mmCIF file of C-alpha atoms and ligand atoms in Angstrom:
data_model
loop_
_atom_site.group_PDB
_atom_site.id
_atom_site.type_symbol
_atom_site.label_atom_id
_atom_site.label_comp_id
_atom_site.label_asym_id
_atom_site.label_seq_id
_atom_site.Cartn_x
_atom_site.Cartn_y
_atom_site.Cartn_z
ATOM 1 C CA MET A 1 28.964 -52.499 -79.537
ATOM 2 C CA ARG A 2 29.680 -53.016 -82.997
ATOM 3 C CA LYS A 3 32.978 -50.770 -83.923
ATOM 4 C CA ILE A 4 32.332 -48.085 -86.481
ATOM 5 C CA ALA A 5 34.065 -48.226 -90.180
ATOM 6 C CA LEU A 6 33.994 -45.416 -92.349
ATOM 7 C CA THR A 7 35.528 -44.772 -95.664
ATOM 8 C CA GLY A 8 35.322 -41.540 -98.345
ATOM 9 C CA ILE A 9 35.034 -42.244 -101.898
ATOM 10 C CA LYS A 10 36.475 -39.348 -104.359
ATOM 11 C CA PRO A 11 34.034 -38.949 -107.160
ATOM 12 C CA THR A 12 36.885 -38.813 -109.901
ATOM 13 C CA GLY A 13 35.667 -40.766 -112.783
ATOM 14 C CA ILE A 14 34.214 -43.851 -114.337
ATOM 15 C CA LEU A 15 34.197 -46.861 -112.067
ATOM 16 C CA HIS A 16 35.917 -50.202 -113.692
ATOM 17 C CA VAL A 17 36.572 -53.834 -112.681
ATOM 18 C CA GLY A 18 39.712 -52.899 -110.816
ATOM 19 C CA ASN A 19 37.554 -50.747 -108.314
ATOM 20 C CA TYR A 20 34.858 -53.244 -108.312
ATOM 21 C CA PHE A 21 36.999 -56.020 -106.905
ATOM 22 C CA GLY A 22 39.818 -53.853 -105.531
ATOM 23 C CA ALA A 23 37.593 -51.397 -103.460
ATOM 24 C CA ILE A 24 34.005 -51.721 -103.614
ATOM 25 C CA LYS A 25 33.477 -55.448 -102.791
ATOM 26 C CA PRO A 26 35.686 -55.085 -99.585
ATOM 27 C CA ALA A 27 34.020 -52.175 -98.474
ATOM 28 C CA LEU A 28 30.635 -53.554 -98.762
ATOM 29 C CA ALA A 29 32.069 -56.520 -96.889
ATOM 30 C CA LEU A 30 32.604 -54.425 -93.961
ATOM 31 C CA ALA A 31 29.160 -53.751 -92.983
ATOM 32 C CA ASP A 32 29.042 -57.426 -91.812
ATOM 33 C CA GLU A 33 31.534 -56.888 -89.058
ATOM 34 C CA TYR A 34 31.101 -52.940 -88.513
ATOM 35 C CA ASP A 35 28.684 -50.410 -88.421
ATOM 36 C CA THR A 36 29.469 -48.755 -91.770
ATOM 37 C CA ARG A 37 29.561 -45.221 -93.087
ATOM 38 C CA LEU A 38 30.586 -44.425 -96.587
ATOM 39 C CA PHE A 39 30.247 -41.112 -98.296
ATOM 40 C CA ILE A 40 31.078 -39.468 -101.262
ATOM 41 C CA ALA A 41 33.884 -36.655 -100.932
ATOM 42 C CA ASP A 42 32.844 -34.388 -103.431
ATOM 43 C CA TYR A 43 34.589 -31.383 -101.514
ATOM 44 C CA HIS A 44 37.846 -33.349 -102.286
ATOM 45 C CA ALA A 45 37.256 -33.671 -105.690
ATOM 46 C CA LEU A 46 36.602 -29.968 -106.182
ATOM 47 C CA ASN A 47 40.260 -29.472 -105.559
ATOM 48 C CA THR A 48 40.794 -30.843 -109.022
ATOM 49 C CA ILE A 49 37.750 -30.995 -110.828
ATOM 50 C CA LYS A 50 36.574 -27.124 -111.875
ATOM 51 C CA ASP A 51 34.008 -27.999 -114.462
ATOM 52 C CA PRO A 52 30.575 -28.180 -112.711
ATOM 53 C CA LYS A 53 29.071 -30.555 -115.319
ATOM 54 C CA GLU A 54 31.837 -32.867 -114.995
ATOM 55 C CA LEU A 55 31.927 -33.151 -111.077
ATOM 56 C CA SER A 56 28.039 -33.247 -110.606
ATOM 57 C CA ALA A 57 28.003 -36.078 -113.302
ATOM 58 C CA ASN A 58 30.985 -37.811 -111.424
ATOM 59 C CA ILE A 59 29.106 -37.514 -108.294
ATOM 60 C CA ARG A 60 25.772 -39.419 -109.397
ATOM 61 C CA GLN A 61 27.858 -41.666 -111.212
ATOM 62 C CA VAL A 62 29.971 -43.081 -108.621
ATOM 63 C CA ALA A 63 26.806 -42.877 -106.395
ATOM 64 C CA ALA A 64 24.705 -44.962 -108.348
ATOM 65 C CA GLY A 65 27.636 -47.326 -109.193
ATOM 66 C CA TRP A 66 28.194 -48.318 -105.635
ATOM 67 C CA LEU A 67 24.194 -48.789 -105.240
ATOM 68 C CA ALA A 68 24.421 -50.864 -108.316
ATOM 69 C CA ALA A 69 27.250 -52.956 -106.992
ATOM 70 C CA GLY A 70 25.302 -53.737 -104.024
ATOM 71 C CA LEU A 71 25.393 -51.121 -101.296
ATOM 72 C CA ASP A 72 22.396 -51.396 -99.181
ATOM 73 C CA PRO A 73 21.333 -48.140 -97.700
ATOM 74 C CA GLU A 74 19.467 -49.426 -95.209
ATOM 75 C CA LYS A 75 22.925 -51.333 -93.508
ATOM 76 C CA ILE A 76 25.142 -48.790 -94.526
ATOM 77 C CA ILE A 77 24.928 -45.048 -93.775
ATOM 78 C CA PHE A 78 25.706 -43.485 -97.556
ATOM 79 C CA TYR A 79 25.577 -39.674 -98.054
ATOM 80 C CA ARG A 80 27.300 -37.089 -99.668
ATOM 81 C CA GLN A 81 30.184 -35.167 -97.655
ATOM 82 C CA SER A 82 28.661 -31.874 -98.614
ATOM 83 C CA ALA A 83 25.277 -32.593 -97.503
ATOM 84 C CA VAL A 84 26.692 -32.656 -93.975
ATOM 85 C CA PRO A 85 27.838 -29.324 -93.106
ATOM 86 C CA GLU A 86 29.036 -30.230 -89.544
ATOM 87 C CA THR A 87 32.199 -31.684 -91.456
ATOM 88 C CA PHE A 88 33.183 -27.766 -92.454
ATOM 89 C CA GLU A 89 32.697 -26.731 -88.867
ATOM 90 C CA LEU A 90 34.736 -29.549 -87.649
ATOM 91 C CA THR A 91 37.418 -28.788 -90.273
ATOM 92 C CA THR A 92 37.538 -25.143 -88.509
ATOM 93 C CA GLN A 93 37.634 -26.473 -85.143
ATOM 94 C CA ILE A 94 40.637 -29.000 -85.802
ATOM 95 C CA MET A 95 42.452 -26.350 -87.957
ATOM 96 C CA ALA A 96 43.465 -24.635 -84.729
ATOM 97 C CA PHE A 97 45.324 -28.038 -83.669
ATOM 98 C CA THR A 98 47.027 -28.835 -86.763
ATOM 99 C CA SER A 99 50.427 -27.416 -87.450
ATOM 100 C CA LYS A 100 51.242 -25.880 -90.567
ATOM 101 C CA GLY A 101 54.338 -28.103 -90.378
ATOM 102 C CA LEU A 102 52.314 -31.283 -90.471
ATOM 103 C CA MET A 103 50.973 -30.109 -93.583
ATOM 104 C CA ASN A 104 54.018 -29.479 -95.251
ATOM 105 C CA ARG A 105 54.902 -33.184 -94.950
ATOM 106 C CA ALA A 106 51.624 -34.405 -96.706
ATOM 107 C CA HIS A 107 53.089 -36.733 -99.628
ATOM 108 C CA ALA A 108 50.428 -35.350 -102.100
ATOM 109 C CA TYR A 109 51.439 -31.772 -101.387
ATOM 110 C CA LYS A 110 55.121 -32.711 -101.285
ATOM 111 C CA ALA A 111 54.831 -34.488 -104.661
ATOM 112 C CA ALA A 112 53.157 -31.589 -106.172
ATOM 113 C CA VAL A 113 56.050 -28.996 -104.944
ATOM 114 C CA GLN A 114 58.599 -31.363 -106.259
ATOM 115 C CA ASP A 115 56.947 -31.674 -109.721
ATOM 116 C CA ASN A 116 56.975 -27.764 -109.850
ATOM 117 C CA THR A 117 60.354 -27.494 -108.818
ATOM 118 C CA GLU A 118 61.594 -30.181 -111.252
ATOM 119 C CA LYS A 119 59.814 -28.247 -114.008
ATOM 120 C CA GLY A 120 61.682 -24.915 -112.854
ATOM 121 C CA ASP A 121 58.484 -23.466 -111.725
ATOM 122 C CA ASP A 122 57.458 -21.518 -108.583
ATOM 123 C CA PRO A 123 57.109 -24.462 -106.050
ATOM 124 C CA ASP A 124 53.367 -23.553 -105.405
ATOM 125 C CA ALA A 125 52.318 -23.086 -108.690
ATOM 126 C CA GLY A 126 48.857 -24.557 -109.187
ATOM 127 C CA ILE A 127 48.682 -25.669 -105.921
ATOM 128 C CA ASN A 128 45.612 -24.445 -104.103
ATOM 129 C CA MET A 129 44.751 -24.205 -100.194
ATOM 130 C CA GLY A 130 42.177 -27.120 -100.802
ATOM 131 C CA LEU A 131 45.056 -29.439 -101.724
ATOM 132 C CA PHE A 132 47.180 -28.084 -98.864
ATOM 133 C CA THR A 133 44.658 -28.502 -96.193
ATOM 134 C CA TYR A 134 43.366 -31.767 -97.822
ATOM 135 C CA PRO A 135 44.219 -33.833 -94.743
ATOM 136 C CA VAL A 136 42.501 -31.386 -92.354
ATOM 137 C CA LEU A 137 39.167 -32.126 -94.188
ATOM 138 C CA MET A 138 39.929 -35.716 -94.400
ATOM 139 C CA ALA A 139 40.665 -35.924 -90.693
ATOM 140 C CA ALA A 140 37.169 -34.212 -90.068
ATOM 141 C CA ASP A 141 35.414 -36.465 -92.023
ATOM 142 C CA ILE A 142 36.750 -39.267 -90.036
ATOM 143 C CA ILE A 143 36.647 -37.834 -86.560
ATOM 144 C CA LEU A 144 33.058 -36.331 -87.276
ATOM 145 C CA PHE A 145 31.675 -39.796 -87.356
ATOM 146 C CA ASP A 146 33.615 -41.280 -84.341
ATOM 147 C CA ALA A 147 35.290 -43.968 -86.683
ATOM 148 C CA ASP A 148 37.315 -46.627 -85.216
ATOM 149 C CA VAL A 149 38.923 -48.048 -88.394
ATOM 150 C CA VAL A 150 39.424 -46.568 -91.680
ATOM 151 C CA PRO A 151 40.020 -48.871 -94.433
ATOM 152 C CA VAL A 152 42.095 -47.479 -96.985
ATOM 153 C CA GLY A 153 44.591 -48.129 -99.695
ATOM 154 C CA LYS A 154 48.217 -47.643 -98.829
ATOM 155 C CA ASP A 155 48.606 -43.997 -100.211
ATOM 156 C CA GLN A 156 45.850 -42.948 -97.724
ATOM 157 C CA VAL A 157 47.609 -44.082 -94.465
ATOM 158 C CA GLN A 158 49.644 -40.909 -94.018
ATOM 159 C CA HIS A 159 46.469 -38.991 -94.014
ATOM 160 C CA VAL A 160 44.619 -41.097 -91.443
ATOM 161 C CA GLU A 161 47.788 -41.138 -89.209
ATOM 162 C CA MET A 162 47.239 -37.125 -89.500
ATOM 163 C CA ALA A 163 43.769 -37.271 -88.326
ATOM 164 C CA GLN A 164 45.245 -39.350 -85.307
ATOM 165 C CA ASP A 165 47.794 -36.594 -84.505
ATOM 166 C CA ILE A 166 44.872 -33.783 -84.687
ATOM 167 C CA ALA A 167 42.435 -36.180 -82.600
ATOM 168 C CA GLN A 168 45.162 -36.510 -79.930
ATOM 169 C CA ALA A 169 46.185 -32.978 -79.970
ATOM 170 C CA VAL A 170 42.746 -31.989 -78.994
ATOM 171 C CA ASN A 171 42.126 -34.651 -76.434
ATOM 172 C CA PHE A 172 45.704 -33.780 -74.987
ATOM 173 C CA ASN A 173 44.940 -29.893 -74.720
ATOM 174 C CA TYR A 174 41.458 -30.374 -73.222
ATOM 175 C CA LYS A 175 42.480 -33.335 -70.968
ATOM 176 C CA GLN A 176 39.510 -35.472 -71.971
ATOM 177 C CA GLN A 177 38.621 -37.763 -74.867
ATOM 178 C CA VAL A 178 36.905 -35.042 -76.883
ATOM 179 C CA LEU A 179 37.379 -36.749 -80.267
ATOM 180 C CA LYS A 180 37.659 -40.468 -81.089
ATOM 181 C CA VAL A 181 41.169 -41.415 -82.380
ATOM 182 C CA PRO A 182 40.917 -43.571 -85.353
ATOM 183 C CA GLN A 183 43.227 -46.487 -86.913
ATOM 184 C CA ALA A 184 43.898 -47.125 -90.540
ATOM 185 C CA VAL A 185 43.534 -50.430 -91.887
ATOM 186 C CA VAL A 186 45.314 -51.078 -95.040
ATOM 187 C CA GLN A 187 43.113 -53.260 -97.116
ATOM 188 C CA GLU A 188 45.857 -55.663 -98.457
ATOM 189 C CA GLU A 189 45.176 -56.015 -102.457
ATOM 190 C CA VAL A 190 42.332 -58.067 -101.849
ATOM 191 C CA ALA A 191 42.515 -58.711 -105.668
ATOM 192 C CA VAL A 192 45.099 -57.558 -107.908
ATOM 193 C CA VAL A 193 42.978 -57.258 -111.022
ATOM 194 C CA PRO A 194 44.910 -57.541 -114.589
ATOM 195 C CA GLY A 195 44.262 -54.488 -117.110
ATOM 196 C CA LEU A 196 43.691 -55.213 -120.552
ATOM 197 C CA ASP A 197 47.479 -54.968 -121.705
ATOM 198 C CA GLY A 198 49.237 -57.081 -118.475
ATOM 199 C CA ARG A 199 49.691 -54.300 -116.059
ATOM 200 C CA LYS A 200 47.466 -53.722 -112.985
ATOM 201 C CA MET A 201 44.082 -52.564 -113.986
ATOM 202 C CA SER A 202 44.283 -48.428 -113.360
ATOM 203 C CA LYS A 203 42.787 -45.542 -114.754
ATOM 204 C CA SER A 204 45.994 -43.822 -115.415
ATOM 205 C CA TYR A 205 47.319 -46.953 -117.773
ATOM 206 C CA GLY A 206 44.001 -46.573 -119.727
ATOM 207 C CA ASN A 207 43.724 -50.294 -119.461
ATOM 208 C CA THR A 208 40.538 -50.822 -117.780
ATOM 209 C CA ILE A 209 37.161 -52.429 -118.146
ATOM 210 C CA PRO A 210 34.515 -49.995 -117.466
ATOM 211 C CA LEU A 211 31.957 -51.367 -115.013
ATOM 212 C CA PHE A 212 28.982 -50.609 -116.914
ATOM 213 C CA ALA A 213 30.237 -50.618 -120.498
ATOM 214 C CA PRO A 214 27.442 -52.022 -122.758
ATOM 215 C CA GLU A 215 27.473 -55.349 -123.884
ATOM 216 C CA LYS A 216 29.015 -54.788 -127.491
ATOM 217 C CA GLU A 217 31.617 -52.509 -125.919
ATOM 218 C CA LEU A 218 32.471 -55.129 -123.155
ATOM 219 C CA ARG A 219 32.859 -57.862 -125.884
ATOM 220 C CA LYS A 220 35.441 -55.533 -127.895
ATOM 221 C CA LEU A 221 37.655 -54.722 -125.026
ATOM 222 C CA ILE A 222 37.904 -58.398 -124.025
ATOM 223 C CA MET A 223 38.772 -59.253 -127.620
ATOM 224 C CA ARG A 224 41.688 -56.552 -127.382
ATOM 225 C CA ILE A 225 43.440 -58.213 -124.544
ATOM 226 C CA VAL A 226 46.996 -58.793 -125.379
ATOM 227 C CA THR A 227 48.260 -62.362 -125.722
ATOM 228 C CA ASN A 228 51.460 -64.034 -126.607
ATOM 229 C CA SER A 229 51.701 -65.627 -129.982
ATOM 230 C CA GLN A 230 51.508 -69.170 -129.107
ATOM 231 C CA GLY A 231 49.471 -71.106 -131.950
ATOM 232 C CA VAL A 232 46.142 -72.687 -131.552
ATOM 233 C CA GLU A 233 47.702 -76.279 -131.098
ATOM 234 C CA GLU A 234 50.522 -75.503 -128.484
ATOM 235 C CA ALA A 235 49.818 -76.102 -124.683
ATOM 236 C CA LYS A 236 49.133 -73.043 -122.552
ATOM 237 C CA ASP A 237 49.856 -71.897 -118.988
ATOM 238 C CA PRO A 238 46.942 -70.507 -117.492
ATOM 239 C CA ASP A 239 48.560 -69.214 -114.610
ATOM 240 C CA THR A 240 50.581 -66.404 -116.788
ATOM 241 C CA SER A 241 47.759 -65.797 -119.141
ATOM 242 C CA GLN A 242 45.960 -62.403 -118.196
ATOM 243 C CA ILE A 243 42.831 -63.934 -119.820
ATOM 244 C CA TYR A 244 42.928 -66.786 -117.206
ATOM 245 C CA LEU A 245 43.782 -64.356 -114.307
ATOM 246 C CA LEU A 246 40.682 -62.085 -115.119
ATOM 247 C CA TYR A 247 38.497 -65.141 -115.458
ATOM 248 C CA LYS A 248 39.324 -66.551 -112.110
ATOM 249 C CA LEU A 249 37.758 -63.366 -110.562
ATOM 250 C CA PHE A 250 34.178 -64.036 -112.322
ATOM 251 C CA ALA A 251 34.320 -67.980 -112.721
ATOM 252 C CA SER A 252 33.045 -70.696 -110.362
ATOM 253 C CA ALA A 253 35.819 -73.234 -109.154
ATOM 254 C CA GLU A 254 34.550 -75.680 -111.782
ATOM 255 C CA GLU A 255 34.532 -73.313 -114.464
ATOM 256 C CA GLN A 256 37.985 -72.321 -113.670
ATOM 257 C CA GLN A 257 39.291 -76.064 -113.674
ATOM 258 C CA ALA A 258 37.722 -76.748 -116.857
ATOM 259 C CA LEU A 259 39.145 -73.812 -118.449
ATOM 260 C CA ALA A 260 42.704 -74.722 -117.046
ATOM 261 C CA LYS A 261 42.266 -78.133 -118.549
ATOM 262 C CA LEU A 262 41.558 -76.592 -122.026
ATOM 263 C CA TYR A 263 44.445 -74.515 -121.645
ATOM 264 C CA ARG A 264 47.008 -77.374 -120.754
ATOM 265 C CA ALA A 265 45.656 -79.778 -123.377
ATOM 266 C CA GLY A 266 46.308 -77.811 -126.425
ATOM 267 C CA GLY A 267 44.285 -77.277 -129.388
ATOM 268 C CA MET A 268 42.247 -74.111 -127.949
ATOM 269 C CA GLY A 269 43.077 -70.757 -129.510
ATOM 270 C CA TRP A 270 43.170 -67.472 -127.847
ATOM 271 C CA GLY A 271 39.855 -66.474 -129.277
ATOM 272 C CA VAL A 272 38.030 -69.024 -127.549
ATOM 273 C CA ALA A 273 39.435 -68.542 -124.412
ATOM 274 C CA LYS A 274 38.287 -64.623 -124.611
ATOM 275 C CA GLU A 275 34.825 -65.901 -125.566
ATOM 276 C CA GLU A 276 34.753 -67.925 -122.429
ATOM 277 C CA LEU A 277 35.905 -64.968 -120.434
ATOM 278 C CA PHE A 278 33.323 -62.518 -122.069
ATOM 279 C CA ARG A 279 30.508 -65.039 -120.852
ATOM 280 C CA VAL A 280 31.374 -64.908 -117.135
ATOM 281 C CA VAL A 281 32.339 -61.141 -117.156
ATOM 282 C CA ASN A 282 29.012 -60.367 -119.042
ATOM 283 C CA ARG A 283 26.957 -62.644 -116.614
ATOM 284 C CA GLU A 284 28.320 -60.758 -113.515
ATOM 285 C CA LEU A 285 28.083 -57.578 -115.032
ATOM 286 C CA THR A 286 24.642 -57.606 -116.863
ATOM 287 C CA PRO A 287 22.767 -57.235 -113.460
ATOM 288 C CA VAL A 288 24.840 -54.609 -112.185
ATOM 289 C CA ARG A 289 24.762 -52.722 -115.652
ATOM 290 C CA GLU A 290 20.956 -52.898 -115.526
ATOM 291 C CA ARG A 291 20.588 -51.822 -111.985
ATOM 292 C CA TYR A 292 23.231 -48.939 -112.712
ATOM 293 C CA GLU A 293 20.957 -47.717 -115.832
ATOM 294 C CA ALA A 294 17.653 -48.055 -113.797
ATOM 295 C CA ILE A 295 19.325 -45.787 -111.047
ATOM 296 C CA MET A 296 20.608 -43.125 -113.454
ATOM 297 C CA ALA A 297 17.496 -43.354 -115.034
ATOM 298 C CA ASP A 298 15.666 -42.036 -111.860
ATOM 299 C CA PRO A 299 17.401 -39.381 -110.229
ATOM 300 C CA VAL A 300 14.683 -38.296 -107.711
ATOM 301 C CA THR A 301 15.036 -41.770 -106.071
ATOM 302 C CA LEU A 302 18.712 -41.390 -106.102
ATOM 303 C CA ASP A 303 18.826 -38.002 -104.677
ATOM 304 C CA GLY A 304 15.943 -39.618 -102.028
ATOM 305 C CA ILE A 305 18.437 -42.145 -100.769
ATOM 306 C CA LEU A 306 21.203 -39.844 -100.515
ATOM 307 C CA ALA A 307 19.120 -37.424 -98.488
ATOM 308 C CA LYS A 308 18.109 -40.236 -96.347
ATOM 309 C CA GLY A 309 21.500 -41.155 -95.660
ATOM 310 C CA ALA A 310 22.789 -37.208 -94.853
ATOM 311 C CA ALA A 311 19.560 -37.314 -92.290
ATOM 312 C CA LYS A 312 21.153 -40.036 -90.430
ATOM 313 C CA ALA A 313 24.699 -38.847 -90.515
ATOM 314 C CA ARG A 314 23.890 -35.360 -89.276
ATOM 315 C CA PRO A 315 22.885 -35.852 -85.962
ATOM 316 C CA ILE A 316 26.258 -38.119 -85.328
ATOM 317 C CA ALA A 317 28.212 -35.404 -86.582
ATOM 318 C CA ALA A 318 26.023 -32.575 -85.016
ATOM 319 C CA ALA A 319 27.077 -34.383 -81.391
ATOM 320 C CA THR A 320 30.870 -34.389 -82.295
ATOM 321 C CA VAL A 321 30.772 -30.871 -83.134
ATOM 322 C CA LYS A 322 28.825 -29.671 -80.097
ATOM 323 C CA ARG A 323 31.424 -31.930 -77.818
ATOM 324 C CA PHE A 324 34.228 -29.854 -79.195
ATOM 325 C CA ARG A 325 32.337 -26.672 -78.796
ATOM 326 C CA LYS A 326 31.640 -27.412 -75.288
ATOM 327 C CA ALA A 327 35.265 -28.669 -74.488
ATOM 328 C CA ALA A 328 36.634 -25.454 -76.127
ATOM 329 C CA GLY A 329 34.395 -23.015 -74.506
ATOM 330 C CA ILE A 330 32.352 -21.988 -77.539
ATOM 331 C CA ASP A 331 29.183 -23.419 -76.018
HETATM 332 N N1 LIG B 1 41.347 -39.085 -99.805
HETATM 333 C C1 LIG B 1 40.730 -40.400 -100.094
HETATM 334 C C2 LIG B 1 41.155 -40.532 -101.378
HETATM 335 O O1 LIG B 1 41.790 -40.074 -102.079
HETATM 336 C C3 LIG B 1 39.155 -40.138 -100.053
HETATM 337 C C4 LIG B 1 38.631 -39.657 -98.830
HETATM 338 C C5 LIG B 1 38.314 -38.444 -98.222
HETATM 339 C C6 LIG B 1 38.689 -40.578 -97.561
HETATM 340 N N2 LIG B 1 38.003 -38.572 -96.793
HETATM 341 C C7 LIG B 1 38.146 -39.577 -96.170
HETATM 342 C C8 LIG B 1 38.938 -41.955 -97.330
HETATM 343 C C9 LIG B 1 38.102 -39.971 -94.963
HETATM 344 C C10 LIG B 1 38.619 -42.395 -95.862
HETATM 345 C C11 LIG B 1 38.351 -41.374 -94.969
HETATM 346 O O2 LIG B 1 40.619 -41.935 -101.880
#
């Protein structure tokens, strides 16, 4: 029997090239080894996004984006959290086994409190119960699907450890294995993707290349990459060049060698390197962009894919909730 991997995607904005190499590709590769479940964590996003148009657009764009990037819904169970109401029953069930102290120690909550304190505000200003209990909902997401492994970034490890604590508390109380205890797997930066300004590509730095930028915009963004002031004739070092580091993610081994040679030979201006980078980025992203546009233009099909995923997910979820009810005497 294959082990189960599960991870959640918070729909909080436009996907970019950093997400593509850092999160999407590694998550999709999991399906070779694990029974994989991926879901859009739309109720997690509700904690911060209160504009219905914005939230709805984010959910659709992120779902379409993952499908366009290669998620095969026949191989991976792909669903929206909100389409699996068992999530919210399990949340209530495990709430009784989650100490308030555990929530007080959650990094995201603590950071929000500290932020308020530093500003001289009430410590709980702007903090809703959704944020405070975020780790319980996330634990339910994970435990509901009997996940063995949860691939996450470093910032989410504490949340997975809380899911472990909670599952263990339930099993200990009922003296049986009611819930599976998950393991976090930290995805080592599969690829550090450089942004347009020399720092790591990140939405918070505003230095991203959006995954579905139209060709014209893509070229403009690449032409904006910051370079040093070396002249055309000077020999250049590929390994310290933003352009070359991005190029490596998109180009074949032969192409990489050829461009590195041009760098070292001198006589190549930055404009030439940028044109070559644009060529390979556009080559890789054009089919992804075209698929994305086709999916976005056909909302009925997109809804159908997500509904099919939810239909596969719900029986698994219902079995977990039932196991808990039985153990707890609520059957
Ligand atoms: N909290 C995760 C994030 O911010 C998203 C998420 C929600 C998640 N539920 C999950 C991740 C369950 C892994 C497993 O990115």
